[in-house]
Amino acid sequence: MSSTEQTPATPSTSAPRPARLTAAAAVAGLEALALIAGGIYLLVTSLTGRPDDLTQAMTGGATLVALGLIPLLAARGLLRRRSWSRGPAIITQLMALPVAWTLLRASGAAVPAGIVLAAAAVTGLVLLLHPATATALGVRGRA
């Protein structure tokens, strides 16, 4: 095999990126932005308001920002067709489902947020688990 040929496990970067892969990256990116925005909101309100526990509020905000980096990196990897990015993106979707369930069991504005989060997580999972996405990322099935 010459150096210009690709192995079957290597995704072709010259072929157009499948729309499913782009959509999966968009879902992960939007979730990342929501987590980061929520974290920044918590940090700002904890500094400008009077939280019951400043340390806990700051830690919660910093945690959300840090957690937002995972789907953000996964989205970037999906756009660049990095096979490693599929795992963190799937884990992000799986972690979003219990959060959505908790929001759906709440009341007020939490219910619509739960609906949106559940729809995003299920959509992301469907896109990420589709065989065309796996092929585009060079992920091989089990032997």
PDB file of C-alpha atoms in Angstrom:
ATOM      1  CA  MET A   1       0.000   0.000   0.000  1.00  0.00           C
ATOM      2  CA  SER A   2       1.487   3.332  -0.960  1.00  0.00           C
ATOM      3  CA  SER A   3       1.658   6.270   1.422  1.00  0.00           C
ATOM      4  CA  THR A   4      -1.136   8.087  -0.444  1.00  0.00           C
ATOM      5  CA  GLU A   5      -3.645   5.253   0.002  1.00  0.00           C
ATOM      6  CA  GLN A   6      -5.850   5.267   3.054  1.00  0.00           C
ATOM      7  CA  THR A   7      -6.519   2.351   5.308  1.00  0.00           C
ATOM      8  CA  PRO A   8     -10.190   1.427   5.709  1.00  0.00           C
ATOM      9  CA  ALA A   9     -10.220   2.824   9.276  1.00  0.00           C
ATOM     10  CA  THR A  10      -9.034   6.268   8.177  1.00  0.00           C
ATOM     11  CA  PRO A  11     -11.839   8.668   7.252  1.00  0.00           C
ATOM     12  CA  SER A  12     -11.537  10.371   3.913  1.00  0.00           C
ATOM     13  CA  THR A  13     -11.115  14.074   4.535  1.00  0.00           C
ATOM     14  CA  SER A  14     -11.424  14.895   0.832  1.00  0.00           C
ATOM     15  CA  ALA A  15     -14.998  13.593   0.620  1.00  0.00           C
ATOM     16  CA  PRO A  16     -17.722  15.984   1.731  1.00  0.00           C
ATOM     17  CA  ARG A  17     -18.645  15.756   5.404  1.00  0.00           C
ATOM     18  CA  PRO A  18     -21.991  13.985   5.835  1.00  0.00           C
ATOM     19  CA  ALA A  19     -24.821  16.231   6.966  1.00  0.00           C
ATOM     20  CA  ARG A  20     -25.432  13.892   9.918  1.00  0.00           C
ATOM     21  CA  LEU A  21     -21.923  14.513  11.180  1.00  0.00           C
ATOM     22  CA  THR A  22     -22.302  18.276  10.856  1.00  0.00           C
ATOM     23  CA  ALA A  23     -25.666  18.131  12.634  1.00  0.00           C
ATOM     24  CA  ALA A  24     -24.201  16.008  15.452  1.00  0.00           C
ATOM     25  CA  ALA A  25     -21.405  18.557  15.871  1.00  0.00           C
ATOM     26  CA  ALA A  26     -23.988  21.354  15.968  1.00  0.00           C
ATOM     27  CA  VAL A  27     -25.998  19.589  18.693  1.00  0.00           C
ATOM     28  CA  ALA A  28     -22.859  19.024  20.792  1.00  0.00           C
ATOM     29  CA  GLY A  29     -21.757  22.615  20.203  1.00  0.00           C
ATOM     30  CA  LEU A  30     -25.113  24.037  21.276  1.00  0.00           C
ATOM     31  CA  GLU A  31     -25.083  21.915  24.417  1.00  0.00           C
ATOM     32  CA  ALA A  32     -21.568  23.146  25.151  1.00  0.00           C
ATOM     33  CA  LEU A  33     -22.619  26.754  24.737  1.00  0.00           C
ATOM     34  CA  ALA A  34     -25.614  26.206  27.037  1.00  0.00           C
ATOM     35  CA  LEU A  35     -23.409  24.680  29.743  1.00  0.00           C
ATOM     36  CA  ILE A  36     -20.802  27.430  29.470  1.00  0.00           C
ATOM     37  CA  ALA A  37     -23.466  30.168  29.473  1.00  0.00           C
ATOM     38  CA  GLY A  38     -25.134  28.607  32.510  1.00  0.00           C
ATOM     39  CA  GLY A  39     -21.800  28.413  34.300  1.00  0.00           C
ATOM     40  CA  ILE A  40     -20.955  32.014  33.538  1.00  0.00           C
ATOM     41  CA  TYR A  41     -24.428  33.060  34.687  1.00  0.00           C
ATOM     42  CA  LEU A  42     -23.924  31.241  37.996  1.00  0.00           C
ATOM     43  CA  LEU A  43     -20.500  32.814  38.461  1.00  0.00           C
ATOM     44  CA  VAL A  44     -21.757  36.332  37.751  1.00  0.00           C
ATOM     45  CA  THR A  45     -24.866  36.023  39.915  1.00  0.00           C
ATOM     46  CA  SER A  46     -22.867  34.559  42.765  1.00  0.00           C
ATOM     47  CA  LEU A  47     -20.493  37.508  42.651  1.00  0.00           C
ATOM     48  CA  THR A  48     -23.145  40.204  42.206  1.00  0.00           C
ATOM     49  CA  GLY A  49     -25.856  38.701  44.432  1.00  0.00           C
ATOM     50  CA  ARG A  50     -25.994  37.207  47.869  1.00  0.00           C
ATOM     51  CA  PRO A  51     -25.879  33.442  47.515  1.00  0.00           C
ATOM     52  CA  ASP A  52     -26.437  31.256  50.566  1.00  0.00           C
ATOM     53  CA  ASP A  53     -22.965  29.784  50.073  1.00  0.00           C
ATOM     54  CA  LEU A  54     -20.542  31.728  47.862  1.00  0.00           C
ATOM     55  CA  THR A  55     -18.072  28.856  47.619  1.00  0.00           C
ATOM     56  CA  GLN A  56     -20.749  26.412  46.514  1.00  0.00           C
ATOM     57  CA  ALA A  57     -22.151  28.860  43.954  1.00  0.00           C
ATOM     58  CA  MET A  58     -18.696  29.588  42.518  1.00  0.00           C
ATOM     59  CA  THR A  59     -17.842  25.888  42.400  1.00  0.00           C
ATOM     60  CA  GLY A  60     -21.115  25.111  40.619  1.00  0.00           C
ATOM     61  CA  GLY A  61     -20.479  27.800  38.013  1.00  0.00           C
ATOM     62  CA  ALA A  62     -16.890  26.719  37.433  1.00  0.00           C
ATOM     63  CA  THR A  63     -18.019  23.091  37.142  1.00  0.00           C
ATOM     64  CA  LEU A  64     -20.586  23.947  34.477  1.00  0.00           C
ATOM     65  CA  VAL A  65     -17.987  25.882  32.486  1.00  0.00           C
ATOM     66  CA  ALA A  66     -15.547  22.973  32.745  1.00  0.00           C
ATOM     67  CA  LEU A  67     -18.238  20.452  31.760  1.00  0.00           C
ATOM     68  CA  GLY A  68     -19.101  22.632  28.765  1.00  0.00           C
ATOM     69  CA  LEU A  69     -15.596  22.154  27.411  1.00  0.00           C
ATOM     70  CA  ILE A  70     -16.181  18.414  26.865  1.00  0.00           C
ATOM     71  CA  PRO A  71     -18.960  18.710  24.255  1.00  0.00           C
ATOM     72  CA  LEU A  72     -17.205  21.753  22.787  1.00  0.00           C
ATOM     73  CA  LEU A  73     -14.051  19.728  22.126  1.00  0.00           C
ATOM     74  CA  ALA A  74     -16.185  16.829  20.886  1.00  0.00           C
ATOM     75  CA  ALA A  75     -17.999  19.128  18.441  1.00  0.00           C
ATOM     76  CA  ARG A  76     -14.689  20.427  17.126  1.00  0.00           C
ATOM     77  CA  GLY A  77     -13.421  16.864  16.750  1.00  0.00           C
ATOM     78  CA  LEU A  78     -16.586  15.826  14.915  1.00  0.00           C
ATOM     79  CA  LEU A  79     -16.185  18.689  12.468  1.00  0.00           C
ATOM     80  CA  ARG A  80     -12.562  17.663  11.894  1.00  0.00           C
ATOM     81  CA  ARG A  81     -13.576  13.999  11.561  1.00  0.00           C
ATOM     82  CA  ARG A  82     -11.620  12.763  14.564  1.00  0.00           C
ATOM     83  CA  SER A  83     -12.798   9.304  15.569  1.00  0.00           C
ATOM     84  CA  TRP A  84     -12.084   9.947  19.278  1.00  0.00           C
ATOM     85  CA  SER A  85     -14.715  12.711  19.347  1.00  0.00           C
ATOM     86  CA  ARG A  86     -17.640  10.333  18.971  1.00  0.00           C
ATOM     87  CA  GLY A  87     -17.168   8.861  22.471  1.00  0.00           C
ATOM     88  CA  PRO A  88     -17.296  12.135  24.433  1.00  0.00           C
ATOM     89  CA  ALA A  89     -20.199  13.329  22.284  1.00  0.00           C
ATOM     90  CA  ILE A  90     -22.193  10.148  23.009  1.00  0.00           C
ATOM     91  CA  ILE A  91     -21.400  10.370  26.719  1.00  0.00           C
ATOM     92  CA  THR A  92     -22.588  13.985  26.751  1.00  0.00           C
ATOM     93  CA  GLN A  93     -25.920  12.932  25.213  1.00  0.00           C
ATOM     94  CA  LEU A  94     -26.326  10.086  27.684  1.00  0.00           C
ATOM     95  CA  MET A  95     -25.604  12.407  30.616  1.00  0.00           C
ATOM     96  CA  ALA A  96     -28.161  14.904  29.310  1.00  0.00           C
ATOM     97  CA  LEU A  97     -31.035  12.394  29.452  1.00  0.00           C
ATOM     98  CA  PRO A  98     -31.308  12.135  33.275  1.00  0.00           C
ATOM     99  CA  VAL A  99     -30.964  15.919  33.530  1.00  0.00           C
ATOM    100  CA  ALA A 100     -33.812  16.299  31.040  1.00  0.00           C
ATOM    101  CA  TRP A 101     -35.900  13.804  33.022  1.00  0.00           C
ATOM    102  CA  THR A 102     -35.326  15.799  36.213  1.00  0.00           C
ATOM    103  CA  LEU A 103     -36.341  19.017  34.458  1.00  0.00           C
ATOM    104  CA  LEU A 104     -39.464  17.361  33.040  1.00  0.00           C
ATOM    105  CA  ARG A 105     -40.561  16.323  36.539  1.00  0.00           C
ATOM    106  CA  ALA A 106     -40.156  19.896  37.839  1.00  0.00           C
ATOM    107  CA  SER A 107     -42.523  22.779  37.230  1.00  0.00           C
ATOM    108  CA  GLY A 108     -42.544  26.141  35.528  1.00  0.00           C
ATOM    109  CA  ALA A 109     -39.850  27.044  33.016  1.00  0.00           C
ATOM    110  CA  ALA A 110     -37.933  23.857  33.787  1.00  0.00           C
ATOM    111  CA  VAL A 111     -40.429  21.719  31.834  1.00  0.00           C
ATOM    112  CA  PRO A 112     -39.862  23.375  28.429  1.00  0.00           C
ATOM    113  CA  ALA A 113     -36.114  23.315  29.110  1.00  0.00           C
ATOM    114  CA  GLY A 114     -36.410  19.586  29.807  1.00  0.00           C
ATOM    115  CA  ILE A 115     -38.279  19.038  26.556  1.00  0.00           C
ATOM    116  CA  VAL A 116     -35.628  20.893  24.570  1.00  0.00           C
ATOM    117  CA  LEU A 117     -32.792  19.069  26.317  1.00  0.00           C
ATOM    118  CA  ALA A 118     -34.410  15.658  25.826  1.00  0.00           C
ATOM    119  CA  ALA A 119     -35.018  16.378  22.140  1.00  0.00           C
ATOM    120  CA  ALA A 120     -31.420  17.538  21.674  1.00  0.00           C
ATOM    121  CA  ALA A 121     -29.999  14.497  23.477  1.00  0.00           C
ATOM    122  CA  VAL A 122     -32.096  11.979  21.542  1.00  0.00           C
ATOM    123  CA  THR A 123     -31.337  13.747  18.259  1.00  0.00           C
ATOM    124  CA  GLY A 124     -27.639  13.778  19.082  1.00  0.00           C
ATOM    125  CA  LEU A 125     -27.652  10.071  19.929  1.00  0.00           C
ATOM    126  CA  VAL A 126     -29.482   9.155  16.719  1.00  0.00           C
ATOM    127  CA  LEU A 127     -27.012  11.186  14.656  1.00  0.00           C
ATOM    128  CA  LEU A 128     -23.930   9.861  16.459  1.00  0.00           C
ATOM    129  CA  LEU A 129     -24.982   6.214  16.376  1.00  0.00           C
ATOM    130  CA  HIS A 130     -25.939   6.234  12.690  1.00  0.00           C
ATOM    131  CA  PRO A 131     -23.666   4.013  10.572  1.00  0.00           C
ATOM    132  CA  ALA A 132     -22.921   6.888   8.166  1.00  0.00           C
ATOM    133  CA  THR A 133     -21.449   8.881  11.047  1.00  0.00           C
ATOM    134  CA  ALA A 134     -19.299   5.967  12.125  1.00  0.00           C
ATOM    135  CA  THR A 135     -18.085   5.499   8.551  1.00  0.00           C
ATOM    136  CA  ALA A 136     -17.312   9.205   8.161  1.00  0.00           C
ATOM    137  CA  LEU A 137     -15.247   9.103  11.366  1.00  0.00           C
ATOM    138  CA  GLY A 138     -13.478   5.896  10.415  1.00  0.00           C
ATOM    139  CA  VAL A 139     -14.958   3.967  13.330  1.00  0.00           C
ATOM    140  CA  ARG A 140     -14.996   0.267  12.595  1.00  0.00           C
ATOM    141  CA  GLY A 141     -17.609  -2.112  13.939  1.00  0.00           C
ATOM    142  CA  ARG A 142     -16.805  -5.153  15.982  1.00  0.00           C
ATOM    143  CA  ALA A 143     -15.166  -8.004  14.164  1.00  0.00           C
TER     144      ALA A 143
END
